[in-house]
PDB file of C-alpha atoms in Angstrom:
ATOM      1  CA  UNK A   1     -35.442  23.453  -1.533  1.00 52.00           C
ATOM      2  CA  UNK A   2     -33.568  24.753   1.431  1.00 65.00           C
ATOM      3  CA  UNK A   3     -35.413  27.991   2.994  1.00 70.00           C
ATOM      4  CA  UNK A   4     -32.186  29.222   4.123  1.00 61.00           C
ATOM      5  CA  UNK A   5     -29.224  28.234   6.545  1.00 62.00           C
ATOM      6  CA  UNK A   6     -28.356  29.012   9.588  1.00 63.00           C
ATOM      7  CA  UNK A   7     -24.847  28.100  11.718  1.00 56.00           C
ATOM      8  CA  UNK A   8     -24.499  27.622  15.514  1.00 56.00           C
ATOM      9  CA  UNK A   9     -22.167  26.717  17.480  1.00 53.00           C
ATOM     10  CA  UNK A  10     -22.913  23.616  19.376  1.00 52.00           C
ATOM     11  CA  UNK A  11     -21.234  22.503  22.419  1.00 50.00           C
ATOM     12  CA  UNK A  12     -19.123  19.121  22.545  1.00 47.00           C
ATOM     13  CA  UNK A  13     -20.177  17.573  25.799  1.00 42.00           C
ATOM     14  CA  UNK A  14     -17.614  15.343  25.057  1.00 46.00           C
ATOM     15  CA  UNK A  15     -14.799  17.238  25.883  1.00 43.00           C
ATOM     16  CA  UNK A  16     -11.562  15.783  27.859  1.00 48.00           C
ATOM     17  CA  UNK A  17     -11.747  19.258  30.146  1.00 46.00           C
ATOM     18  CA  UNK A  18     -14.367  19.650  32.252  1.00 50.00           C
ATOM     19  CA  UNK A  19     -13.323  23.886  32.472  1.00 53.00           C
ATOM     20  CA  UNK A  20     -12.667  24.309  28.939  1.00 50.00           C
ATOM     21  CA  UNK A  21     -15.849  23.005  26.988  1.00 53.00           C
ATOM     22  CA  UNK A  22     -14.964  23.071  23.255  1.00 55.00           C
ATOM     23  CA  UNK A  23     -17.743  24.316  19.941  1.00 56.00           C
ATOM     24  CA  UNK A  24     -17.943  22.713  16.769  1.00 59.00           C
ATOM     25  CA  UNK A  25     -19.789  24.413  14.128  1.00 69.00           C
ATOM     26  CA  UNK A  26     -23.130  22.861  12.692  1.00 72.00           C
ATOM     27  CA  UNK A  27     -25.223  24.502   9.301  1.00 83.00           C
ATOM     28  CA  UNK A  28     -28.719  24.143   9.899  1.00 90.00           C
ATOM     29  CA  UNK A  29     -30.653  24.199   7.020  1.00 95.00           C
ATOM     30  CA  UNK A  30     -34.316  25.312   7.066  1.00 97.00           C
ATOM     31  CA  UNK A  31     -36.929  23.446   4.575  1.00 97.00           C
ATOM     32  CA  UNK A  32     -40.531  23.177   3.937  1.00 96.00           C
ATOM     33  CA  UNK A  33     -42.200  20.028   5.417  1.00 97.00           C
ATOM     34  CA  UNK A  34     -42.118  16.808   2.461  1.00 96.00           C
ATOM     35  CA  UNK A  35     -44.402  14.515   2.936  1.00 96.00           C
ATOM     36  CA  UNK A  36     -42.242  11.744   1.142  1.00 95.00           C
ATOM     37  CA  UNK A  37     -39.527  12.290   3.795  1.00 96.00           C
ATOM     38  CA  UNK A  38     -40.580  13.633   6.621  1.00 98.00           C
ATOM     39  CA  UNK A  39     -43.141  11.248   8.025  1.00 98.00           C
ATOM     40  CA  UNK A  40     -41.685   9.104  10.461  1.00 97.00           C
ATOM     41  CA  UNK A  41     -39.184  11.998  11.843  1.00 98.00           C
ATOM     42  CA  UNK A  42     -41.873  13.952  12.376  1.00 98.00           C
ATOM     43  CA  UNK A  43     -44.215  11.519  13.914  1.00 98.00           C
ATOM     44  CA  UNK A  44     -41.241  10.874  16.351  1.00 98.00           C
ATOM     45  CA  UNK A  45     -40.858  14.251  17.117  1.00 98.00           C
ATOM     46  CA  UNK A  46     -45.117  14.526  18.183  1.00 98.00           C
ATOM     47  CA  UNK A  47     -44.467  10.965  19.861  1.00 98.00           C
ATOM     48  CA  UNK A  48     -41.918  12.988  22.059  1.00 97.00           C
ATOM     49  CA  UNK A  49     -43.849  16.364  22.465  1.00 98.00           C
ATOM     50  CA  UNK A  50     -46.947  14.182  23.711  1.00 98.00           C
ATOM     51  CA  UNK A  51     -45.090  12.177  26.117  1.00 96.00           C
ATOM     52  CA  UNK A  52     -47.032   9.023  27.481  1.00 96.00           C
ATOM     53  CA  UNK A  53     -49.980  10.555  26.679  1.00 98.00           C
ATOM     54  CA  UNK A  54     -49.080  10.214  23.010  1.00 97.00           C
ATOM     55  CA  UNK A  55     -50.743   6.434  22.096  1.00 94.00           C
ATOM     56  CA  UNK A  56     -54.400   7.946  22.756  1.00 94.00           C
ATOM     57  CA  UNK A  57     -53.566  10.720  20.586  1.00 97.00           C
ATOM     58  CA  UNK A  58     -53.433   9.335  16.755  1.00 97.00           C
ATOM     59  CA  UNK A  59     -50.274  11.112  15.814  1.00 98.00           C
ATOM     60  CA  UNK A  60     -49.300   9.350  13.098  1.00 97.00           C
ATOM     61  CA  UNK A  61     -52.743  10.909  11.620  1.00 98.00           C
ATOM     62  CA  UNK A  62     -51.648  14.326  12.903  1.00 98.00           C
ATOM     63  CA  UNK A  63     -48.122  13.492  11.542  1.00 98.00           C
ATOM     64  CA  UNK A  64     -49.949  13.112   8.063  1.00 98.00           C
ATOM     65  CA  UNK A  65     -51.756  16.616   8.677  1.00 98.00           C
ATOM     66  CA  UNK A  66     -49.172  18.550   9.615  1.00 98.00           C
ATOM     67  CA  UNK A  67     -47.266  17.096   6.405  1.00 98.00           C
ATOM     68  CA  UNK A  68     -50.434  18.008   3.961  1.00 97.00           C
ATOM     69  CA  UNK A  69     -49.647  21.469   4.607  1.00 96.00           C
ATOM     70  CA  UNK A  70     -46.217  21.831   2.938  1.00 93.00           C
ATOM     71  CA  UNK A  71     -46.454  25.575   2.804  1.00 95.00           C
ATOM     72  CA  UNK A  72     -47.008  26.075   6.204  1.00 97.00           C
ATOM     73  CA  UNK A  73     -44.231  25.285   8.818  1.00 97.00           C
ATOM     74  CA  UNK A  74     -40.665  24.610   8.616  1.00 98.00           C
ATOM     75  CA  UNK A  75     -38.066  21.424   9.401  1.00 98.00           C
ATOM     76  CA  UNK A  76     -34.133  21.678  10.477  1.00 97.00           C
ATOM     77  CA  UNK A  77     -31.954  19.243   9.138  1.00 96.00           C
ATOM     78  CA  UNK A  78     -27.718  18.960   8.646  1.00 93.00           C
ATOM     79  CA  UNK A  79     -27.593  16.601   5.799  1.00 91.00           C
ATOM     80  CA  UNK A  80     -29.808  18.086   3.370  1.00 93.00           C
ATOM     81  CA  UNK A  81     -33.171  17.804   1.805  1.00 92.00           C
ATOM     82  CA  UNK A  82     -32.758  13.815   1.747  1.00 94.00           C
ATOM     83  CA  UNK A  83     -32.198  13.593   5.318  1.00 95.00           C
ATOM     84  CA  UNK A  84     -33.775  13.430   8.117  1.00 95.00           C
ATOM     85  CA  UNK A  85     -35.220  16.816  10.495  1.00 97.00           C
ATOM     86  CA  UNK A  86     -34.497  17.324  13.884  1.00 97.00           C
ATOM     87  CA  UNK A  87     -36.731  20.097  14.730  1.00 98.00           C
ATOM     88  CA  UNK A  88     -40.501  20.975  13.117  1.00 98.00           C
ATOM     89  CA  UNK A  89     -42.742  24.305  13.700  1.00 98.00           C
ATOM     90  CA  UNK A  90     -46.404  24.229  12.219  1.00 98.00           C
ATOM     91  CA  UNK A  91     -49.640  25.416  13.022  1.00 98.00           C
ATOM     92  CA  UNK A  92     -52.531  23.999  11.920  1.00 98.00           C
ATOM     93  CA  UNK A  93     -56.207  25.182  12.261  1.00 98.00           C
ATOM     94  CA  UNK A  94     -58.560  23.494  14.215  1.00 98.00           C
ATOM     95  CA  UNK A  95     -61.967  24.353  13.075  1.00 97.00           C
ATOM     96  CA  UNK A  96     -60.954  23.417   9.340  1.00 97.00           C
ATOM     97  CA  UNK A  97     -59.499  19.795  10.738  1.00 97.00           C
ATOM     98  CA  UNK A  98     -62.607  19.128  13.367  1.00 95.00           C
ATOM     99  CA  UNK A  99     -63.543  15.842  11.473  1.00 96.00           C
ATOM    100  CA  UNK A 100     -60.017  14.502  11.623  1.00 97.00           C
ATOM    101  CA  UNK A 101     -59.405  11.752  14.016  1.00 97.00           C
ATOM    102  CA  UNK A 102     -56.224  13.555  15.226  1.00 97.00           C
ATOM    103  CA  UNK A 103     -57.698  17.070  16.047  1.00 98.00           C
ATOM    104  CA  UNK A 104     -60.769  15.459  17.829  1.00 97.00           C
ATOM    105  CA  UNK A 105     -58.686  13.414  20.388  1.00 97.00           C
ATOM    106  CA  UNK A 106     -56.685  16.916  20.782  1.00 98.00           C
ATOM    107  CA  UNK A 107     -59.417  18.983  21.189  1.00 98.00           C
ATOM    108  CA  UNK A 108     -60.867  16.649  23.765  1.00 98.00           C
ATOM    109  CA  UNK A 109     -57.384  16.457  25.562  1.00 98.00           C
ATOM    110  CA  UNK A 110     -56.760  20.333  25.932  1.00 98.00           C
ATOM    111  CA  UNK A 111     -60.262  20.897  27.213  1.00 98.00           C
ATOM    112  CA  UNK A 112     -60.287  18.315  29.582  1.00 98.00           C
ATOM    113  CA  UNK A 113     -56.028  19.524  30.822  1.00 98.00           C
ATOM    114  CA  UNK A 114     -57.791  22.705  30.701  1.00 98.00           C
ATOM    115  CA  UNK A 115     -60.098  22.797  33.784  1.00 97.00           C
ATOM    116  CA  UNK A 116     -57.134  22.357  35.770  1.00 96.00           C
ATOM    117  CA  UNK A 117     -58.047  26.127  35.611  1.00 97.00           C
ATOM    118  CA  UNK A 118     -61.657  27.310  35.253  1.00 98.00           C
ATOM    119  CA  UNK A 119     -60.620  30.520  33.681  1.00 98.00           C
ATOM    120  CA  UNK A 120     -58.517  29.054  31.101  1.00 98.00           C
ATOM    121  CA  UNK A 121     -61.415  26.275  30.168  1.00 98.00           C
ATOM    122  CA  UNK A 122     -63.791  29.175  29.687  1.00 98.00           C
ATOM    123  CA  UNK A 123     -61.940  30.812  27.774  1.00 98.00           C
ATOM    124  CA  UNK A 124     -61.079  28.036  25.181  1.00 98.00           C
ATOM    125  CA  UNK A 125     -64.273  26.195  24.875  1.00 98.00           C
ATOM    126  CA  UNK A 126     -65.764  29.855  24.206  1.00 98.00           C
ATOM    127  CA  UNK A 127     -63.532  30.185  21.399  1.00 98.00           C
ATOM    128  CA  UNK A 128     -63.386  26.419  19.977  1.00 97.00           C
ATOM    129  CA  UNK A 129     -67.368  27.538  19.795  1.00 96.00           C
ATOM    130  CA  UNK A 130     -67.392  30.553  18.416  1.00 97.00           C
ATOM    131  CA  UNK A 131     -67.372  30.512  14.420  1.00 94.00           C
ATOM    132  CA  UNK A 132     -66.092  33.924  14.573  1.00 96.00           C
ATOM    133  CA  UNK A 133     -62.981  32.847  15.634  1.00 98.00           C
ATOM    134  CA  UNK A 134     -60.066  30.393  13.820  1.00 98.00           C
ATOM    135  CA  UNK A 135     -57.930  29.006  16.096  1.00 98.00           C
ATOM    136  CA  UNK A 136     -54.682  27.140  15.348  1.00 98.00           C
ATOM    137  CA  UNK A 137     -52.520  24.863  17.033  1.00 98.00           C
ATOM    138  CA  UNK A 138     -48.994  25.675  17.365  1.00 98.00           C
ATOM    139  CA  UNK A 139     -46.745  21.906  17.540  1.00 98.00           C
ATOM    140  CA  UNK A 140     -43.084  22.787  17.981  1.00 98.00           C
ATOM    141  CA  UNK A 141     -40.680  19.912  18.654  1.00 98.00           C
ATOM    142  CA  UNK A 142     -37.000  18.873  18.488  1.00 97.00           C
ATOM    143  CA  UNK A 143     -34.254  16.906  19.312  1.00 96.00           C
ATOM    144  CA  UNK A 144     -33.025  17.210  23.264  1.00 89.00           C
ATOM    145  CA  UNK A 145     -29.610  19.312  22.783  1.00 87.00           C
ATOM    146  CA  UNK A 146     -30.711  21.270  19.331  1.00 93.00           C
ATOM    147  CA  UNK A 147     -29.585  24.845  20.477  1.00 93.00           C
ATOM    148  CA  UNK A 148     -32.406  27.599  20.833  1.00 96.00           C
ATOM    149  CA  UNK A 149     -30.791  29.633  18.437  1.00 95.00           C
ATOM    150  CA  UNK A 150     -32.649  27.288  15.353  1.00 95.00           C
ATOM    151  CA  UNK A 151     -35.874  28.305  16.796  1.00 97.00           C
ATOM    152  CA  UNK A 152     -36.415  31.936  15.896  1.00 98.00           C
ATOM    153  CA  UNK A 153     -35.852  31.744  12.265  1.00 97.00           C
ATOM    154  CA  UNK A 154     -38.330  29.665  12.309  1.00 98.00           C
ATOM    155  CA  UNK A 155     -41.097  31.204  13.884  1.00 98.00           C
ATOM    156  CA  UNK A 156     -40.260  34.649  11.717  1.00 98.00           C
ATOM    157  CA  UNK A 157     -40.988  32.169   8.210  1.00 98.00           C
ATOM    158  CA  UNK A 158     -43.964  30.916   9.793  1.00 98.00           C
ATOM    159  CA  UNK A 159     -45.229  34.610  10.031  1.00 98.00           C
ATOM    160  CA  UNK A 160     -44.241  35.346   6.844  1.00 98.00           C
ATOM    161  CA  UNK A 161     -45.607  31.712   5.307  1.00 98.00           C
ATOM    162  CA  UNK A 162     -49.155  32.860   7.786  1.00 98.00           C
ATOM    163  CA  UNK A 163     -49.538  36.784   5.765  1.00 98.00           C
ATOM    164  CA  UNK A 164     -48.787  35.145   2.649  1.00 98.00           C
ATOM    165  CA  UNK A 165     -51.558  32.330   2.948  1.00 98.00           C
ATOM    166  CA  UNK A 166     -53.929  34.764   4.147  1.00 98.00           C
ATOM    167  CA  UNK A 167     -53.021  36.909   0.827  1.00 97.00           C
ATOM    168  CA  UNK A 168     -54.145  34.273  -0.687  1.00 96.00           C
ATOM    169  CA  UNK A 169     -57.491  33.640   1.066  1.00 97.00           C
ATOM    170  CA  UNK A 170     -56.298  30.042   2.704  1.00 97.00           C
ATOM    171  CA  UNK A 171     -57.737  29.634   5.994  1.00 97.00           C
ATOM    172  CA  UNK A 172     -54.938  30.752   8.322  1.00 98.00           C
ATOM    173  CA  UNK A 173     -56.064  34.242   9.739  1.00 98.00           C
ATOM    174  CA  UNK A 174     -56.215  32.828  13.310  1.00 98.00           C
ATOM    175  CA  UNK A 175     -57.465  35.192  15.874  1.00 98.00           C
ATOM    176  CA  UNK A 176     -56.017  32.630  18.756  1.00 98.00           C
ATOM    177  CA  UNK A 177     -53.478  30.562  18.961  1.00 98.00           C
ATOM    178  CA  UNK A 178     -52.940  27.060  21.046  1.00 98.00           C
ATOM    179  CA  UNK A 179     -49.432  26.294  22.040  1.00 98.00           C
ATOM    180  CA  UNK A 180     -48.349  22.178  23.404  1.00 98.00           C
ATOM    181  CA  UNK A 181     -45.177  21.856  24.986  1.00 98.00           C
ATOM    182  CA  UNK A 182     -43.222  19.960  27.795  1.00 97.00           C
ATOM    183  CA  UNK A 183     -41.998  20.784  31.355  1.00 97.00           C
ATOM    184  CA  UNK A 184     -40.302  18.684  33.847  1.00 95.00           C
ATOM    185  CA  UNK A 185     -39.847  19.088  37.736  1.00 93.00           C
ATOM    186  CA  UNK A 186     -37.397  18.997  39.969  1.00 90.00           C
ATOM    187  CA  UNK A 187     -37.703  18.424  44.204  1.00 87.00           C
ATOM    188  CA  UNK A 188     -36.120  20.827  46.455  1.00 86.00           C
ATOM    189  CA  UNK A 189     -33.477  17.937  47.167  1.00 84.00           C
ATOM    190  CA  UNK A 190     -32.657  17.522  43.448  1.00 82.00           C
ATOM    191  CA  UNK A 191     -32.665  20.971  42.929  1.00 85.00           C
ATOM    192  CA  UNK A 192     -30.260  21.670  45.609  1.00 85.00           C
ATOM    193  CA  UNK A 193     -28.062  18.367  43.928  1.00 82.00           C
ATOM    194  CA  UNK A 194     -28.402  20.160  40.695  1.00 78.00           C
ATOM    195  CA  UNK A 195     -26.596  23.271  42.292  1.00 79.00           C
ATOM    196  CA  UNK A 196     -24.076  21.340  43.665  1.00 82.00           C
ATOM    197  CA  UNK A 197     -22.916  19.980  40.577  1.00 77.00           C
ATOM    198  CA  UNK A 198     -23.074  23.060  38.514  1.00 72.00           C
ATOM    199  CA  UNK A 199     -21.285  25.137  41.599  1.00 75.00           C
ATOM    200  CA  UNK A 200     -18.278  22.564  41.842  1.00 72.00           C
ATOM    201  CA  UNK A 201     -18.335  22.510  37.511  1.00 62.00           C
ATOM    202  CA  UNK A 202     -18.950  18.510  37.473  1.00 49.00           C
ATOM    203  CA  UNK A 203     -22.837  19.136  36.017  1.00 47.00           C
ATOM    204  CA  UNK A 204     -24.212  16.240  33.872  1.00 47.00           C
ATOM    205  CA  UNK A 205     -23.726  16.393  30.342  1.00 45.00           C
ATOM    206  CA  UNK A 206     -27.514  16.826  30.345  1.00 45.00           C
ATOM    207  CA  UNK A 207     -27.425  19.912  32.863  1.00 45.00           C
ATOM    208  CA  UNK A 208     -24.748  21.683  30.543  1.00 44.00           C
ATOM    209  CA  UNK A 209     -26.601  21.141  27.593  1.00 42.00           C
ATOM    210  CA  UNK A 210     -29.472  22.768  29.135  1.00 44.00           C
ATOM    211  CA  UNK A 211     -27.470  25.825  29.775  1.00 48.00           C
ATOM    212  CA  UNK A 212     -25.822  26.056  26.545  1.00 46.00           C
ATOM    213  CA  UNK A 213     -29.740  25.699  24.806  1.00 53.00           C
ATOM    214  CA  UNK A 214     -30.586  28.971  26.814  1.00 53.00           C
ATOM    215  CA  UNK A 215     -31.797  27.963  29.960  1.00 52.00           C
ATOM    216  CA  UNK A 216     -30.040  29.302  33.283  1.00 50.00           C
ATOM    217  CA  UNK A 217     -28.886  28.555  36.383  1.00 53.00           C
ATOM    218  CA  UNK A 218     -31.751  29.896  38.556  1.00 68.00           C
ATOM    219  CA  UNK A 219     -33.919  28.039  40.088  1.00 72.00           C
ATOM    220  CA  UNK A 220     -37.602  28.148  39.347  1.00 79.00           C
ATOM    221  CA  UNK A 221     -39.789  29.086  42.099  1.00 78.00           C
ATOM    222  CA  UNK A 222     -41.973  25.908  42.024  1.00 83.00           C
ATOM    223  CA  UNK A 223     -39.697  23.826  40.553  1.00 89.00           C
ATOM    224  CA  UNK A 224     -41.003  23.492  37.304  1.00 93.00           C
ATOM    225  CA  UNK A 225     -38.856  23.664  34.047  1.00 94.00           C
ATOM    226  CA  UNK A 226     -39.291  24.305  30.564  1.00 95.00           C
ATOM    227  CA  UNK A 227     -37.792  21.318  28.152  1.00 96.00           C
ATOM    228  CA  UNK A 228     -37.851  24.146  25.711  1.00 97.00           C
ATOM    229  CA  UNK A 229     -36.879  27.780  27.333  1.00 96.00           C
ATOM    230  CA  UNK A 230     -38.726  30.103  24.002  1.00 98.00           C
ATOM    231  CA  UNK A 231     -41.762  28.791  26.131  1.00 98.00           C
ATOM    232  CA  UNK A 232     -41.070  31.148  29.442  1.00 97.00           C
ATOM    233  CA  UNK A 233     -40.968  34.207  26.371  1.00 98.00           C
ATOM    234  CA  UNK A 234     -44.670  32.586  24.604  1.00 98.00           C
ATOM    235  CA  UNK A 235     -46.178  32.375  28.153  1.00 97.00           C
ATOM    236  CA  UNK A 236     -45.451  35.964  28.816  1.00 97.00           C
ATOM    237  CA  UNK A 237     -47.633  37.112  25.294  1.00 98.00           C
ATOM    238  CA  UNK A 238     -50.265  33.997  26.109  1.00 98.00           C
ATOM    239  CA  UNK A 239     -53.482  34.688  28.163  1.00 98.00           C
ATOM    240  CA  UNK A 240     -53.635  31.860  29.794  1.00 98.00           C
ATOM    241  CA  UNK A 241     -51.001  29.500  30.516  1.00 97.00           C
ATOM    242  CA  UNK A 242     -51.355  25.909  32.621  1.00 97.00           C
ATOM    243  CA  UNK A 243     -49.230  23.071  33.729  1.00 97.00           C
ATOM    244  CA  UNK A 244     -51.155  19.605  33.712  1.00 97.00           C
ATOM    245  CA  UNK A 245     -50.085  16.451  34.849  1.00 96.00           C
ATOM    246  CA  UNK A 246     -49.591  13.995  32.127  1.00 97.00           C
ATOM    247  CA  UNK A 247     -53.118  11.272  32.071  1.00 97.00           C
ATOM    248  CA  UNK A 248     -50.625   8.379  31.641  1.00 95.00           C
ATOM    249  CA  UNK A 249     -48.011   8.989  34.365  1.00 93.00           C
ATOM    250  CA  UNK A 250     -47.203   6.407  36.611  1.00 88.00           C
ATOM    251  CA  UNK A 251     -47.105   7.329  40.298  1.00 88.00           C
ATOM    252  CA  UNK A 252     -43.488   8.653  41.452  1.00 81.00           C
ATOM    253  CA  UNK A 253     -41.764   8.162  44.704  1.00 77.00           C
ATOM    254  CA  UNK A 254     -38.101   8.507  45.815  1.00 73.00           C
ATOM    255  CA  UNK A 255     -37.057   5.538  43.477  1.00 75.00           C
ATOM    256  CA  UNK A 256     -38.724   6.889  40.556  1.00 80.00           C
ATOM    257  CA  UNK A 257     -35.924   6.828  37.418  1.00 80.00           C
ATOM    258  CA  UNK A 258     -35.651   9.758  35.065  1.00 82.00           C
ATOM    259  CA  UNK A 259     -37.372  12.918  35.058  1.00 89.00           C
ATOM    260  CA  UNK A 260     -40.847  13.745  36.740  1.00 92.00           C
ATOM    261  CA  UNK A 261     -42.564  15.287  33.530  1.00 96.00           C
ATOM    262  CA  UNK A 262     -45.789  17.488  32.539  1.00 97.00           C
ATOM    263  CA  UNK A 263     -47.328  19.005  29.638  1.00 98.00           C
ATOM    264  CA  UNK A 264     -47.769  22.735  29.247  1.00 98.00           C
ATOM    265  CA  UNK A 265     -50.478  24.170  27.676  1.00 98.00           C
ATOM    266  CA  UNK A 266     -50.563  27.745  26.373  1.00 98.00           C
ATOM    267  CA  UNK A 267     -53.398  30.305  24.472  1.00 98.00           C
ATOM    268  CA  UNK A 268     -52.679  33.372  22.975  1.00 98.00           C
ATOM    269  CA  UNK A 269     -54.007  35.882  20.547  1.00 98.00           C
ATOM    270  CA  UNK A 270     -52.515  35.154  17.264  1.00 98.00           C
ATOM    271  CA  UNK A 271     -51.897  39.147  17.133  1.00 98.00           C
ATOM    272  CA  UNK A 272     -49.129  38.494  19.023  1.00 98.00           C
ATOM    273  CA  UNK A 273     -47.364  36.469  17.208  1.00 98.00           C
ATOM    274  CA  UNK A 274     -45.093  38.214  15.276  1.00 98.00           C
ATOM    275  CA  UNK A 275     -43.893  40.184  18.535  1.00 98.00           C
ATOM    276  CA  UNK A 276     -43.055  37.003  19.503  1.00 98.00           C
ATOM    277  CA  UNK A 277     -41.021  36.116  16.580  1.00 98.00           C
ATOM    278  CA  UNK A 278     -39.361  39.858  17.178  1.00 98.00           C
ATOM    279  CA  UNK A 279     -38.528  38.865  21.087  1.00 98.00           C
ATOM    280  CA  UNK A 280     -37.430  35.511  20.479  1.00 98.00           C
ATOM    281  CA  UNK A 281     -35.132  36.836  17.984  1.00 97.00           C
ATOM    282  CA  UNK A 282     -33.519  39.109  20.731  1.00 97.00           C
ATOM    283  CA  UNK A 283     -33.546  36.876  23.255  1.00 97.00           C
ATOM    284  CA  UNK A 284     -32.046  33.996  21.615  1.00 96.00           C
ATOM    285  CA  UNK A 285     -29.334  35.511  19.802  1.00 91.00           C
ATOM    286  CA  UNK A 286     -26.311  32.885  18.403  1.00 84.00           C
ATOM    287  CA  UNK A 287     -23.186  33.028  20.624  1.00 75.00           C
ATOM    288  CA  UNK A 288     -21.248  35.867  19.710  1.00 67.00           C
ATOM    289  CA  UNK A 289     -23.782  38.098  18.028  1.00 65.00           C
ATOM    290  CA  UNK A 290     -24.797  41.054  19.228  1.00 54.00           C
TER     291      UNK A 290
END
């Protein structure tokens, strides 16, 4: 059953004008995660969150764990229940999953991306210790070019779908929370390209995607960029926050194709969270709404 629909307008990269970019209108629906449909979508989706790092990581068992929980978390989707999603928020909690082959090969990867910063690994392998605390782990994924607007509805059910559980004594009353995202970086010379393009309005179908997903035109200080821009508002509520190179990447020099990426790796106290939901909600408003 549909949780509830949302519209946005998405832009048509496709347009004959370069000046005069043209919106089509797309319902999102909102649904609980079914295990009957979801599966390979979803393991997709972690596939892509992961990056190249993804093989060592058993996501097809995480897949299967995220998808056991049907209460907890949300998909997007445009053709109905049947249909595939293109976008998936859950949270699962670590200390109840330690025996599962997924959650093992995570916890091992964030602690080891962790001591990248010695604060940060403190911190975490204090709390993965300490039975006084539950921590979950936020996975958040979606199609490249979904608009940003999608993601606040859902992180307001999964508050909701988090009080209720705890209502009902299920073990989701996290104290912290562990977020996994993506980041890619640019060099000062494809930076300054970058400009170029958007400052003579010829930017890559890519770049205006980007912008019309929420992201802007300035450039980051150390040339790192969020695949997903709600991250910048999470990292501002987390207590730590760390960019770690990928385990898998293959060296990169000035013939390297595509993007130079990075994961991100985020903790914050789950009291924050539905803050978060508030600010992403008035950050990320639809076009037009005010």
């Amino acid at each position: 059953m549909s949780k509830r629909k949302n519209q946005a307008d998405h832009e048509d990269s496709d347009s004959d004008s370069e000046n005069t970019p043209t919106f089509i209108d797309v319902d999102f629906d909102f649904f609980g995660l079914n295990s009957t449909i979801d599966y390979h979508a979803i393991k997709r989706l972690l596939d892509q969150l992961f990056g190249v790092d993804a093989e060592g990581l058993s996501t097809h068992a995480l897949a299967d764990l995220v998808l056991s929980q049907p209460d907890i978390g949300t998909t997007i989707k445009t053709d109905g229940e049947e249909s595939s999603p293109y976008a998936f928020l859950s949270v699962l909690n670590i200390g109840v999953h330690n025996d599962n082959v997924s959650i093992k090969s995570l916890v091992e990867y964030i602690l080891a991306k962790s001591k990248g910063d010695d604060a940060f690994h403190e911190s975490l392998s204090t709390i993965l210790r300490d039975p006084q605390c539950q921590v979950g782990l936020v996975l958040c994924e979606r199609l490249i070019n979904m608009p940003v607007p999608v993601i606040p509805p859902m992180y307001r059910m999964l508050v909701d779908e988090l009080k209720d559980a705890v209502e009902e004594n299920e073990p989701f009353n996290f104290t912290h929370l562990v977020f996994i995202s993506r980041v890619y970086k640019l060099t000062p010379e494809e930076e300054e390209a970058m400009t170029v393009a958007q400052q003579s309005g010829k930017a890559s179908k890519r770049q205006k995607s980007q912008n019309s997903n929420g992201e802007t035109n300035d450039r980051s200080p150390d040339g790192v960029y969020p695949f997903h821009p709600e991250d910048e508002e999470i990292r501002k509520h987390a207590s730590h926050h760390l960019i770690f190179p990928y385990s898998n990447a293959q060296p990169r020099n000035a013939e390297s194709f595509g993007l130079d990426t990075a994961g991100r790796l985020m903790l914050m106290p789950a009291a924050q969270l539905p803050e978060l939901a508030r600010i992403l909600g008035d950050v990320f408003q639809p076009p037009g709404k005010v």
